[in-house]
Coordinates of C-alpha atoms (C1' of nucleotides) in Angstrom, one line a residue:
Chain A
M17 CA -50.0 -15.6 -4.4
N18 CA -54.2 -16.6 -5.6
T19 CA -56.7 -14.8 -2.9
D20 CA -59.0 -17.2 -1.1
E21 CA -62.2 -17.3 1.3
V22 CA -60.0 -15.7 4.3
D23 CA -58.7 -13.1 1.3
R24 CA -62.2 -11.9 0.6
L25 CA -62.8 -12.2 4.5
V26 CA -60.5 -9.8 5.5
A27 CA -60.8 -7.6 2.2
A28 CA -64.5 -7.4 3.6
W29 CA -63.6 -6.6 6.9
R30 CA -61.2 -3.8 5.4
Q31 CA -64.0 -2.3 3.5
E32 CA -66.2 -1.9 6.8
R33 CA -64.0 -1.4 9.1
P34 CA -61.0 0.7 8.0
D35 CA -60.0 1.5 11.6
L36 CA -59.2 -2.2 13.0
D37 CA -56.2 -4.4 12.0
V38 CA -57.0 -7.7 10.9
E39 CA -54.8 -9.4 10.6
P40 CA -55.1 -12.0 13.1
L41 CA -57.6 -13.1 10.9
Q42 CA -55.1 -14.7 8.1
V43 CA -54.2 -17.0 10.5
L44 CA -56.7 -17.9 13.0
S45 CA -59.5 -17.9 10.4
R46 CA -57.7 -20.7 8.6
V47 CA -57.2 -22.6 11.4
S48 CA -60.2 -22.6 11.8
R49 CA -61.8 -23.4 8.6
L50 CA -58.8 -26.3 7.7
A51 CA -59.9 -27.6 11.4
R52 CA -63.6 -28.2 9.8
H53 CA -62.3 -29.8 7.0
L54 CA -60.4 -32.2 9.0
D55 CA -63.3 -33.0 11.1
R56 CA -65.1 -33.5 7.7
A57 CA -62.7 -35.6 6.3
R58 CA -62.4 -37.5 10.1
R59 CA -65.9 -38.6 9.7
A60 CA -65.7 -39.9 5.9
A61 CA -63.0 -41.9 7.0
F62 CA -64.9 -43.6 10.0
A63 CA -67.8 -44.0 8.0
Q64 CA -66.2 -46.2 6.5
H65 CA -65.3 -48.4 8.8
G66 CA -69.0 -48.2 11.0
L67 CA -67.7 -45.7 13.7
E68 CA -68.6 -42.1 14.6
P69 CA -66.5 -39.3 15.2
W70 CA -67.2 -39.8 19.1
E71 CA -66.5 -43.1 18.9
F72 CA -62.6 -43.3 17.0
D73 CA -62.3 -40.4 20.3
V74 CA -63.0 -42.7 22.9
L75 CA -61.6 -46.3 21.1
T76 CA -58.3 -44.4 20.1
A77 CA -57.8 -42.7 23.8
L78 CA -58.0 -47.0 24.7
R79 CA -55.3 -48.2 21.8
R80 CA -53.5 -45.6 22.8
A81 CA -53.0 -47.0 26.7
G82 CA -52.0 -49.7 25.0
K83 CA -52.2 -53.7 26.8
P84 CA -54.0 -54.4 28.3
Y85 CA -56.1 -51.2 26.4
E86 CA -57.9 -50.2 29.5
L87 CA -58.9 -46.8 31.3
S88 CA -60.9 -45.5 33.7
P89 CA -63.8 -43.0 32.7
G90 CA -62.2 -40.1 34.5
A91 CA -59.0 -40.5 32.4
L92 CA -60.8 -41.3 29.1
L93 CA -63.0 -37.9 29.5
R94 CA -59.9 -35.7 30.3
A95 CA -58.7 -37.4 27.4
T96 CA -61.3 -36.4 25.3
L97 CA -62.3 -33.1 26.6
V98 CA -65.9 -34.0 27.1
T99 CA -67.9 -33.8 30.0
S100 CA -68.9 -36.7 32.5
G101 CA -72.3 -37.1 31.4
T102 CA -71.3 -37.4 27.6
M103 CA -68.5 -40.0 28.7
T104 CA -71.0 -41.9 30.3
N105 CA -73.5 -42.0 27.5
R106 CA -70.5 -42.9 25.0
I107 CA -69.7 -46.1 27.1
D108 CA -73.0 -47.1 27.3
R109 CA -73.4 -47.2 23.6
L110 CA -70.1 -48.4 22.8
A111 CA -70.9 -51.3 25.4
Q112 CA -74.1 -51.7 23.6
A113 CA -72.0 -51.9 19.6
G114 CA -69.6 -54.6 21.4
L115 CA -66.7 -52.4 21.2
V116 CA -66.0 -51.9 24.7
R117 CA -66.3 -53.6 28.3
R118 CA -67.3 -52.3 31.2
R119 CA -65.6 -54.0 35.0
P120 CA -65.9 -52.8 38.1
D121 CA -62.0 -51.3 39.4
P122 CA -61.2 -54.2 41.8
E123 CA -58.9 -51.6 43.9
D124 CA -62.0 -48.4 44.2
R125 CA -65.0 -49.4 44.3
R126 CA -66.3 -46.2 42.9
G127 CA -64.7 -46.9 39.9
V128 CA -64.9 -48.8 36.7
L129 CA -62.8 -49.7 33.8
V130 CA -63.2 -49.2 30.5
S131 CA -61.7 -51.6 27.9
L132 CA -61.0 -52.5 24.0
T133 CA -63.3 -55.8 22.9
A134 CA -61.1 -57.6 20.1
A135 CA -63.8 -56.0 18.1
G136 CA -62.6 -52.9 19.2
L137 CA -59.3 -53.4 18.7
D138 CA -59.4 -54.0 14.9
R139 CA -62.1 -51.7 14.3
V140 CA -60.0 -48.5 15.7
D141 CA -56.7 -50.1 13.9
A142 CA -58.4 -50.0 10.5
A143 CA -59.9 -46.0 11.2
F144 CA -56.5 -45.0 11.9
E145 CA -54.9 -46.0 9.0
D146 CA -57.2 -45.1 6.9
L147 CA -57.3 -41.3 9.0
L148 CA -53.6 -41.3 8.5
R149 CA -53.8 -41.3 4.7
R150 CA -56.7 -39.5 4.4
E151 CA -54.5 -36.9 6.2
R152 CA -51.3 -37.4 4.0
E153 CA -53.8 -36.9 1.2
L154 CA -55.0 -33.4 2.9
L155 CA -51.2 -31.8 3.6
A156 CA -50.4 -33.7 -0.1
G157 CA -49.6 -29.8 -1.2
L158 CA -46.7 -29.3 1.4
G159 CA -42.8 -30.7 1.2
P160 CA -41.8 -32.3 4.3
Q161 CA -39.6 -29.7 4.7
E162 CA -42.6 -27.1 4.9
Q163 CA -45.2 -29.6 7.1
R164 CA -41.8 -29.3 9.5
T165 CA -41.9 -25.7 9.4
L166 CA -46.0 -25.5 9.6
A167 CA -46.0 -28.2 13.0
G168 CA -43.2 -25.9 14.7
L169 CA -45.0 -22.6 13.5
L170 CA -48.2 -24.7 15.5
R171 CA -46.6 -26.0 18.1
T172 CA -45.5 -22.8 19.3
L173 CA -49.1 -21.1 19.6
L174 CA -49.9 -24.3 21.5
A175 CA -47.1 -24.0 24.4
P176 CA -49.3 -21.6 26.3
F177 CA -52.2 -24.3 26.6
D178 CA -49.9 -27.2 27.2
K179 CA -49.4 -25.1 30.8
Chain B
M3 CA -37.3 -27.7 21.1
N4 CA -39.8 -28.3 23.5
T5 CA -42.4 -31.3 23.5
D6 CA -45.9 -30.5 24.1
E7 CA -49.2 -32.7 24.2
V8 CA -49.5 -33.4 20.5
D9 CA -45.7 -34.6 20.9
R10 CA -46.7 -37.1 23.5
L11 CA -49.7 -38.4 21.4
V12 CA -47.2 -39.1 18.0
A13 CA -45.0 -40.8 20.7
A14 CA -47.7 -43.5 21.5
W15 CA -48.6 -43.9 18.5
R16 CA -45.1 -45.0 17.8
Q17 CA -45.1 -47.3 20.9
E18 CA -48.0 -49.0 20.3
R19 CA -48.0 -48.7 16.0
P20 CA -44.7 -48.9 15.4
D21 CA -45.3 -49.4 11.5
L22 CA -46.9 -46.5 11.0
D23 CA -46.0 -43.0 9.3
V24 CA -47.9 -40.7 11.6
E25 CA -45.8 -38.2 11.1
P26 CA -49.2 -35.9 9.3
L27 CA -50.9 -35.7 13.3
Q28 CA -47.6 -33.3 13.8
V29 CA -49.6 -30.9 11.6
L30 CA -53.0 -31.7 12.2
S31 CA -53.8 -33.0 15.4
R32 CA -52.1 -29.3 16.3
V33 CA -54.5 -27.8 13.7
S34 CA -57.6 -28.9 15.5
R35 CA -56.7 -28.9 19.1
L36 CA -55.3 -25.0 18.2
A37 CA -59.3 -24.8 16.6
R38 CA -60.5 -25.9 20.1
H39 CA -58.6 -23.6 22.3
L40 CA -59.3 -20.5 19.6
D41 CA -63.1 -21.7 20.1
R42 CA -62.8 -21.1 23.7
A43 CA -61.2 -17.9 23.1
R44 CA -64.0 -17.1 20.8
R45 CA -66.7 -18.0 23.6
A46 CA -65.0 -15.9 26.0
A47 CA -64.7 -12.8 24.7
F48 CA -68.1 -13.1 23.3
A49 CA -69.1 -13.6 26.6
Q50 CA -68.3 -10.4 27.6
H51 CA -70.8 -8.5 25.3
G52 CA -73.7 -11.0 25.9
L53 CA -73.6 -13.1 23.0
E54 CA -73.0 -16.6 21.8
P55 CA -70.6 -18.0 19.2
W56 CA -73.5 -18.7 16.9
E57 CA -74.9 -15.5 17.3
F58 CA -71.6 -13.8 16.6
D59 CA -71.5 -15.5 13.4
V60 CA -75.0 -14.4 12.4
L61 CA -74.3 -11.0 13.0
T62 CA -70.9 -10.4 11.4
A63 CA -72.2 -12.3 8.8
L64 CA -74.8 -9.1 8.2
R65 CA -72.0 -6.5 9.6
R66 CA -69.4 -8.1 6.5
A67 CA -72.2 -7.2 4.5
G68 CA -72.1 -3.8 4.3
K69 CA -74.6 -1.1 4.5
P70 CA -77.8 -1.9 5.2
Y71 CA -76.6 -5.0 6.4
E72 CA -79.4 -7.3 5.4
L73 CA -79.2 -10.7 4.1
S74 CA -81.5 -13.3 3.4
P75 CA -81.1 -16.0 5.5
G76 CA -80.1 -18.8 2.7
A77 CA -77.5 -16.2 2.4
L78 CA -76.4 -16.2 6.1
L79 CA -76.9 -20.0 6.1
R80 CA -74.3 -20.2 3.4
A81 CA -72.2 -18.1 4.9
T82 CA -72.3 -19.9 9.0
L83 CA -72.4 -23.5 7.1
V84 CA -75.2 -24.5 9.1
T85 CA -78.7 -25.7 7.7
S86 CA -82.0 -24.0 7.2
G87 CA -83.6 -25.2 10.0
T88 CA -80.8 -24.0 12.2
M89 CA -81.0 -20.8 10.5
T90 CA -84.5 -20.1 11.5
N91 CA -83.9 -21.1 14.7
R92 CA -80.7 -18.3 15.3
I93 CA -83.0 -15.8 13.1
D94 CA -85.5 -16.0 15.5
R95 CA -84.0 -15.9 18.9
L96 CA -82.0 -12.8 17.5
A97 CA -84.8 -11.4 16.6
Q98 CA -86.2 -12.1 20.0
A99 CA -83.4 -10.5 21.5
G100 CA -83.7 -7.3 19.6
L101 CA -80.4 -7.6 17.6
V102 CA -81.7 -8.6 13.9
R103 CA -84.7 -7.3 12.4
R104 CA -86.9 -9.7 10.0
R105 CA -88.6 -8.2 7.2
P106 CA -90.8 -9.8 4.0
D107 CA -88.6 -9.4 0.4
P108 CA -90.9 -7.4 -1.3
E109 CA -89.3 -9.1 -4.4
D110 CA -90.1 -12.3 -3.7
R111 CA -92.9 -13.6 -1.9
R112 CA -91.3 -16.5 -0.6
G113 CA -88.7 -14.7 0.5
V114 CA -87.6 -12.8 3.7
L115 CA -84.6 -10.2 4.6
V116 CA -82.8 -10.1 7.9
S117 CA -81.1 -7.2 9.4
L118 CA -79.1 -5.6 11.9
T119 CA -80.7 -3.4 14.4
A120 CA -78.9 -0.6 15.8
A121 CA -78.5 -2.7 18.8
G122 CA -77.5 -5.5 16.8
L123 CA -74.4 -3.5 15.0
D124 CA -73.2 -1.9 18.5
R125 CA -72.7 -5.5 19.8
V126 CA -71.0 -6.9 17.1
D127 CA -68.9 -4.0 16.9
A128 CA -67.9 -4.5 20.4
A129 CA -67.5 -7.8 20.4
F130 CA -65.2 -8.2 17.2
E131 CA -63.0 -5.9 18.8
D132 CA -62.6 -7.3 21.5
L133 CA -61.4 -10.7 19.4
L134 CA -59.2 -9.0 17.7
R135 CA -57.4 -8.7 20.8
R136 CA -57.4 -12.1 22.2
E137 CA -56.1 -13.4 18.8
R138 CA -53.7 -10.9 18.7
E139 CA -52.3 -12.4 21.9
L140 CA -53.0 -15.4 20.7
L141 CA -50.5 -15.4 18.3
A142 CA -48.0 -13.0 20.7
G143 CA -45.8 -16.1 20.4
L144 CA -45.2 -15.3 16.6
G145 CA -43.3 -12.4 14.9
P146 CA -44.8 -10.7 11.8
Q147 CA -42.6 -12.6 9.5
E148 CA -43.7 -16.0 11.3
Q149 CA -47.4 -15.6 10.9
R150 CA -47.0 -14.4 7.0
T151 CA -45.2 -18.0 6.7
L152 CA -47.8 -19.6 8.7
A153 CA -50.7 -18.0 6.8
G154 CA -49.3 -18.6 3.7
L155 CA -49.1 -22.8 4.1
L156 CA -52.3 -23.1 6.0
R157 CA -53.8 -21.0 2.6
T158 CA -51.9 -23.6 0.6
L159 CA -53.7 -26.4 2.7
L160 CA -57.2 -25.3 2.2
A161 CA -56.9 -24.5 -1.4
P162 CA -58.2 -27.4 -2.6
F163 CA -61.2 -26.7 -0.8
D164 CA -62.2 -23.5 -1.8
K165 CA -62.9 -25.5 -5.2
Chain C
dG10 C1' -101.1 -19.7 -20.2
dT11 C1' -100.0 -24.5 -17.8
dC12 C1' -96.9 -28.1 -16.5
dT13 C1' -92.7 -29.2 -14.0
dA14 C1' -88.8 -28.3 -11.9
dC15 C1' -86.6 -25.7 -9.1
dT16 C1' -85.8 -22.2 -5.2
dG17 C1' -86.4 -19.7 -0.2
dT18 C1' -88.1 -20.7 4.2
dC19 C1' -89.9 -23.2 7.7
dT20 C1' -91.4 -27.5 10.4
dT21 C1' -90.8 -31.7 13.4
dG22 C1' -88.6 -35.9 15.6
dA23 C1' -84.3 -37.6 17.2
dC24 C1' -79.5 -37.0 18.5
dG25 C1' -75.4 -36.0 21.4
dT26 C1' -74.4 -32.7 24.3
dC27 C1' -73.6 -30.1 28.7
dG28 C1' -74.3 -28.3 33.1
dA29 C1' -76.2 -29.5 37.5
dG30 C1' -76.6 -32.6 41.0
dA31 C1' -77.3 -37.2 43.4
dT32 C1' -74.8 -41.2 45.0
dA33 C1' -71.5 -43.7 46.9
dT34 C1' -66.8 -44.2 48.1
dC35 C1' -61.9 -43.2 49.7
dT36 C1' -58.5 -40.1 51.7
dT37 C1' -57.4 -36.9 55.5
dT38 C1' -57.6 -34.5 60.0
dC39 C1' -57.7 -34.7 64.4
Chain D
dG1 C1' -62.8 -43.9 64.5
dA2 C1' -65.4 -39.9 63.1
dA3 C1' -66.8 -36.1 60.2
dA4 C1' -65.6 -33.0 56.4
dG5 C1' -63.9 -33.1 52.8
dA6 C1' -62.6 -35.0 47.7
dT7 C1' -63.4 -38.2 43.9
dA8 C1' -65.5 -41.3 40.6
dT9 C1' -69.9 -42.2 38.5
dC10 C1' -74.0 -42.0 36.5
dT11 C1' -78.7 -39.2 36.0
dC12 C1' -81.3 -36.0 34.7
dG13 C1' -83.7 -32.0 31.6
dA14 C1' -82.9 -28.1 28.5
dC15 C1' -80.8 -27.1 24.3
dG16 C1' -78.4 -26.5 19.5
dT17 C1' -78.0 -29.0 15.8
dC18 C1' -79.1 -31.6 12.1
dA19 C1' -81.8 -34.0 8.5
dA20 C1' -86.0 -34.5 5.7
dG21 C1' -90.0 -33.4 4.3
dA22 C1' -93.5 -29.5 4.0
dC23 C1' -95.1 -25.5 1.7
dA24 C1' -95.5 -21.4 -0.6
dG25 C1' -93.7 -19.4 -4.8
dT26 C1' -90.8 -18.5 -9.1
dA27 C1' -88.7 -19.7 -13.7
dG28 C1' -88.2 -21.7 -17.7
dA29 C1' -90.4 -24.8 -21.6
dC30 C1' -93.7 -25.6 -25.0

DNA sequence: GTCTACTGTCTTGACGTCGAGATATCTTTC
DNA sequence: GAAAGATATCTCGACGTCAAGACAGTAGAC
């Protein structure tokens, strides 16, 4: 079993605070670190398609909604976990870039509906394929059974958050 | 096996892009989500001690260094993966808050050494204990053996990044 | 010793996010 | 049908980060 950065981190803490049980770090520090590396991989994948991660997040939410690829800003901010001010700003820039379109909601005059343009659909589909390619490489160190085990353990940890 | 948010995400993608193998999302989307929840838990733990996550990151790096809890800004930015401009700003504010101290490096006139004050040491120790408490709760759904399995699988995924 | 390349830290300007609040509209209750 | 509260979106100012570059000091080659 090779030692990695987190093993060194844990060893340093044991040295400095031998009174504490730092085992939780073995799992959770690795989760944080892996997430950071994953962010980089995502950024790289999207850059090839001229997209920023935040752009992908929004386009992807629309893409997953299925035809006609249209959601309200409210639905988008719930899907992407950002605040409303941020979402307004994002939609502005995506519309500027020609990737989404805004139109008034015919059923609610307070509301707006945001939809993918043809260009937005093409971009997000291409970027998503690239992302999956890179994610597969990232997971190449694990066999199919190990991946399922890992997914299962992570699901257990996430369960309390899905209320 | 209960279905969670990620299962729904994967199901939506299978519906929309049945031509793609989206299995990687089962692992990696969960890693990202768990990291987000972990960030919140950290934020909450630190807030009780009047610390922001970024403050904790810096103080912690100094704490782990052991007596005399002193590192250069360069060492700190490598430990925390931020840019030098960011680190300058962080040290400024931590010094302002009385949690760290800056002094010229006696061996290198370009250099500076940053060390924990007594107040900084107390704060970071208390916050760290709180963090571990919360992390343990987060992991409560898994038994000790499962946690070790999970840590091992994550270590395998991280190995390629530790150069 | 001097030139050149490197290192360590700080400065600056642009950017994206957040949080609070403003505005308009819808819904519920009486 | 009017008032009160809820909801949807947008506006604005503050903040922390980054990237690029400025500046001072060090180290190696000759």
